[in-house]
Short mmCIF file of C-alpha atoms in Angstrom, two decimals:
data_model
loop_
_atom_site.label_atom_id
_atom_site.label_comp_id
_atom_site.label_asym_id
_atom_site.label_seq_id
_atom_site.Cartn_x
_atom_site.Cartn_y
_atom_site.Cartn_z
CA MET A 124 -12.43 13.01 -8.76
CA THR A 125 -13.42 9.39 -8.08
CA MET A 126 -11.32 6.59 -6.62
CA HIS A 127 -9.66 4.36 -9.21
CA LEU A 128 -9.38 0.69 -8.24
CA THR A 129 -6.90 -1.74 -9.84
CA ILE A 130 -7.06 -5.46 -9.05
CA VAL A 131 -3.82 -7.01 -10.29
CA ASN A 132 -4.85 -9.89 -12.54
CA HIS A 133 -1.91 -12.24 -13.08
CA PRO A 134 -1.36 -16.00 -12.61
CA LEU A 135 1.74 -15.39 -10.47
CA VAL A 136 -0.28 -13.13 -8.17
CA ASP A 137 -2.98 -15.80 -7.85
CA HIS A 138 -0.40 -18.47 -7.04
CA LYS A 139 1.53 -16.44 -4.49
CA LEU A 140 -1.66 -15.16 -2.87
CA THR A 141 -2.95 -18.72 -2.43
CA VAL A 142 0.21 -19.72 -0.58
CA LEU A 143 0.04 -16.50 1.46
CA ARG A 144 -3.52 -17.25 2.58
CA ASP A 145 -2.72 -20.81 3.70
CA LYS A 146 -2.63 -20.94 7.51
CA LYS A 147 0.21 -23.48 7.33
CA THR A 148 2.56 -21.05 5.57
CA PRO A 149 5.39 -20.10 8.00
CA SER A 150 6.32 -16.49 8.80
CA ASN A 151 9.55 -16.49 6.79
CA THR A 152 7.75 -17.65 3.63
CA PHE A 153 4.89 -15.25 4.36
CA ARG A 154 7.29 -12.29 4.55
CA GLU A 155 8.99 -13.27 1.29
CA LEU A 156 5.66 -13.66 -0.51
CA VAL A 157 4.42 -10.27 0.71
CA SER A 158 7.55 -8.63 -0.68
CA GLU A 159 7.13 -10.40 -4.03
CA LEU A 160 3.45 -9.51 -4.29
CA VAL A 161 4.15 -5.87 -3.49
CA MET A 162 6.71 -5.70 -6.28
CA LEU A 163 4.11 -7.00 -8.73
CA GLU A 164 1.55 -4.49 -7.40
CA ALA A 165 4.03 -1.63 -7.44
CA TYR A 166 4.67 -2.24 -11.13
CA GLU A 167 1.00 -1.40 -11.77
CA ALA A 168 0.82 1.33 -9.11
CA THR A 169 3.72 3.26 -10.65
CA ARG A 170 2.45 3.07 -14.25
CA ASN A 171 1.78 6.84 -14.19
CA ILE A 172 4.70 7.87 -12.02
CA SER A 173 6.14 11.26 -13.01
CA VAL A 174 9.19 11.19 -15.30
CA GLU A 175 11.17 13.74 -17.28
CA ASP A 176 13.55 13.65 -20.22
CA ALA A 177 17.12 12.60 -19.43
CA PRO A 178 19.77 13.12 -22.17
CA ILE A 179 22.49 10.42 -21.94
CA GLU A 180 25.10 8.73 -24.11
CA THR A 181 25.09 4.99 -24.57
CA PRO A 182 28.30 3.24 -25.70
CA VAL A 183 26.90 3.62 -29.24
CA ALA A 184 25.09 6.96 -29.52
CA PRO A 185 23.48 9.85 -27.61
CA MET A 186 19.79 9.55 -26.77
CA VAL A 187 17.07 11.03 -24.60
CA GLY A 188 15.81 8.61 -21.94
CA LYS A 189 13.56 9.08 -18.93
CA LYS A 190 14.19 9.55 -15.21
CA LEU A 191 11.97 10.09 -12.18
CA THR A 192 11.17 13.72 -11.51
CA LYS A 193 11.87 15.58 -8.29
CA PRO A 194 10.63 15.75 -5.61
CA ARG A 195 11.08 12.02 -5.28
CA PRO A 196 8.11 9.71 -4.62
CA MET A 197 7.25 9.09 -0.97
CA VAL A 198 6.49 5.59 0.33
CA VAL A 199 4.51 5.56 3.58
CA PRO A 200 4.08 2.22 5.38
CA ILE A 201 1.33 2.07 7.99
CA LEU A 202 2.95 0.55 11.09
CA ARG A 203 3.37 -2.21 11.92
CA ALA A 204 2.12 -4.52 9.17
CA GLY A 205 2.97 -2.04 6.41
CA LEU A 206 6.66 -2.49 7.20
CA GLY A 207 6.41 -5.95 5.67
CA MET A 208 5.64 -4.30 2.33
CA LEU A 209 8.44 -1.73 2.40
CA ASP A 210 11.17 -3.98 1.00
CA GLY A 211 9.16 -4.77 -2.12
CA MET A 212 8.47 -1.07 -2.73
CA THR A 213 12.05 0.11 -2.26
CA ARG A 214 13.39 -2.65 -4.49
CA LEU A 215 11.28 -1.29 -7.34
CA ILE A 216 11.74 2.42 -6.47
CA PRO A 217 15.12 2.59 -4.70
CA THR A 218 15.28 6.39 -4.99
CA ALA A 219 11.98 6.91 -3.17
CA GLU A 220 11.96 8.50 0.26
CA VAL A 221 10.27 6.67 3.13
CA GLY A 222 8.00 8.10 5.80
CA PHE A 223 6.08 6.26 8.52
CA LEU A 224 2.63 6.47 10.03
CA GLY A 225 1.78 4.56 13.20
CA MET A 226 -1.95 3.85 13.14
CA LYS A 227 -3.97 1.06 14.68
CA ARG A 228 -7.61 0.10 15.04
CA ASP A 229 -9.10 -0.03 18.53
CA GLU A 230 -10.40 -3.61 18.80
CA ASN A 231 -13.45 -2.51 20.79
CA THR A 232 -14.58 0.72 19.09
CA LEU A 233 -12.91 0.05 15.69
CA ASP A 234 -11.78 3.72 15.76
CA VAL A 235 -8.35 4.54 14.34
CA VAL A 236 -5.69 5.74 16.77
CA THR A 237 -2.52 7.50 15.53
CA TYR A 238 0.47 6.80 17.77
CA ALA A 239 3.48 7.78 15.64
CA ASN A 240 4.41 9.63 12.47
CA ARG A 241 7.63 10.43 10.68
CA LEU A 242 6.87 12.48 7.58
CA PRO A 243 8.06 15.72 5.96
CA ASP A 244 6.10 18.83 6.92
CA ASP A 245 5.25 19.51 3.27
CA LEU A 246 4.19 16.88 0.71
CA THR A 247 3.13 19.38 -1.97
CA GLY A 248 3.91 18.00 -5.43
CA ARG A 249 4.82 14.55 -4.10
CA GLN A 250 3.39 11.29 -5.37
CA VAL A 251 2.66 9.32 -2.22
CA PHE A 252 2.33 5.53 -2.02
CA VAL A 253 0.69 4.28 1.18
CA VAL A 254 1.28 0.59 1.93
CA ASP A 255 -0.83 -1.51 4.30
CA PRO A 256 -1.55 -5.22 3.72
CA MET A 257 -5.24 -5.30 4.67
CA LEU A 258 -7.95 -2.87 3.60
CA ALA A 259 -10.69 -4.02 5.99
CA THR A 260 -13.03 -1.34 7.37
CA GLY A 261 -11.11 1.40 5.53
CA GLY A 262 -10.87 3.53 8.66
CA THR A 263 -7.08 3.48 8.85
CA LEU A 264 -6.63 4.48 5.22
CA VAL A 265 -9.25 7.24 5.41
CA ALA A 266 -7.44 8.71 8.44
CA ALA A 267 -4.02 8.32 6.79
CA ILE A 268 -5.10 10.01 3.56
CA GLU A 269 -6.71 12.87 5.46
CA TYR A 270 -3.45 13.39 7.36
CA LEU A 271 -1.42 13.31 4.13
CA LYS A 272 -3.84 15.83 2.57
CA GLN A 273 -3.20 18.20 5.47
CA LEU A 274 0.51 18.02 4.58
CA GLY A 275 -0.25 19.01 0.99
CA ALA A 276 -0.46 15.62 -0.76
CA LYS A 277 -2.81 15.58 -3.76
CA ASP A 278 -1.70 12.37 -5.50
CA VAL A 279 -2.06 9.30 -3.26
CA THR A 280 -1.99 5.61 -4.16
CA ALA A 281 -2.86 2.94 -1.59
CA ILE A 282 -1.27 -0.47 -2.14
CA CYS A 283 -2.88 -3.34 -0.19
CA ILE A 284 -2.72 -7.11 -0.54
CA LEU A 285 -6.42 -7.70 0.16
CA ALA A 286 -9.49 -5.46 0.28
CA ALA A 287 -13.01 -5.94 1.63
CA PRO A 288 -15.98 -4.42 -0.23
CA GLU A 289 -16.96 -2.51 2.92
CA GLY A 290 -13.56 -0.81 3.11
CA LEU A 291 -13.53 0.11 -0.57
CA GLU A 292 -17.01 1.58 -0.28
CA ARG A 293 -15.96 3.67 2.70
CA LEU A 294 -12.93 5.03 0.85
CA GLU A 295 -15.12 5.92 -2.11
CA LYS A 296 -17.45 7.89 0.16
CA GLU A 297 -15.06 9.52 2.61
CA VAL A 298 -11.79 10.34 0.81
CA ASP A 299 -11.76 13.99 -0.25
CA PRO A 300 -12.61 14.09 -3.97
CA SER A 301 -9.94 16.75 -4.51
CA ILE A 302 -7.32 14.01 -4.02
CA ASP A 303 -6.16 12.02 -7.05
CA PHE A 304 -6.70 8.72 -5.25
CA LYS A 305 -5.94 5.22 -6.51
CA VAL A 306 -6.10 1.79 -4.86
CA VAL A 307 -4.13 -1.26 -6.03
CA VAL A 308 -4.91 -4.69 -4.56
CA CYS A 309 -4.19 -8.34 -5.33
CA ALA A 310 -7.78 -9.39 -4.59
CA LYS A 311 -11.15 -8.05 -3.51
CA ASP A 312 -12.51 -10.53 -0.97
CA GLU A 313 -16.08 -11.40 0.03
CA ARG A 314 -16.83 -9.43 3.19
CA LEU A 315 -15.90 -8.55 6.77
CA ASN A 316 -16.85 -10.83 9.66
CA GLU A 317 -18.22 -9.67 13.02
CA LYS A 318 -14.68 -8.93 14.24
CA ALA A 319 -13.96 -6.82 11.12
CA TYR A 320 -11.56 -9.42 9.68
CA ILE A 321 -11.54 -9.92 5.92
CA VAL A 322 -13.19 -13.18 4.75
CA PRO A 323 -11.67 -15.45 3.46
CA GLY A 324 -8.66 -13.20 4.03
CA LEU A 325 -5.40 -14.41 5.49
CA GLY A 326 -5.75 -13.66 9.21
CA ASP A 327 -3.86 -10.90 11.00
CA ALA A 328 -1.13 -9.78 8.60
CA GLY A 329 1.00 -8.22 11.34
CA ASP A 330 0.97 -11.37 13.46
CA ARG A 331 1.77 -13.56 10.47
CA LEU A 332 4.63 -11.28 9.44
CA TYR A 333 6.22 -10.76 12.85
CA GLY A 334 4.57 -13.11 15.35
CA LEU A 335 2.27 -12.33 18.24
CA VAL A 336 3.03 -9.28 20.39
CA ASP A 337 1.57 -9.01 23.88
#
């Protein structure tokens, strides 16, 4: 099974993303824009979310509607920058459960280090939505998806604001083909620079969301 990539093509996404990229945009506006962009992405990302028939009665007549199936979808932010995307996801899917993965890239080796996780022991049958603003080298997402696979996840969607071609290529090559794997982004940028930052990008998403941390 191959990776399916969706680039959300919408004038509102283009507008909000332009403001997000601007280095003069303050943190409070940046956080609000991230949440709004994630809601627009999540609309596309959940297009094939699992539903089942739900008989109800309206004030006028009985009918059969739809409701999300159980087990509920799982939203997994990659700490810390992924937390900035959580609000947008839970606004659109308020019944989803939330797990956390603490992963960071070693600035020298570029290897991914896992420092925290808070997830159920069994994700069998769950649709999992991993949120992380920047898909740069792809190392963090590859490691996260491998970990989720070990817990039984077979249906994983990654939602990122920006992606670099190098990261997308790595995901295509390294994610286990047995996983039903999808990626949703607002834009595919030009490349990575020598420090593995996305170009033109938007800088360090975590720092712009929450400020510098020593």
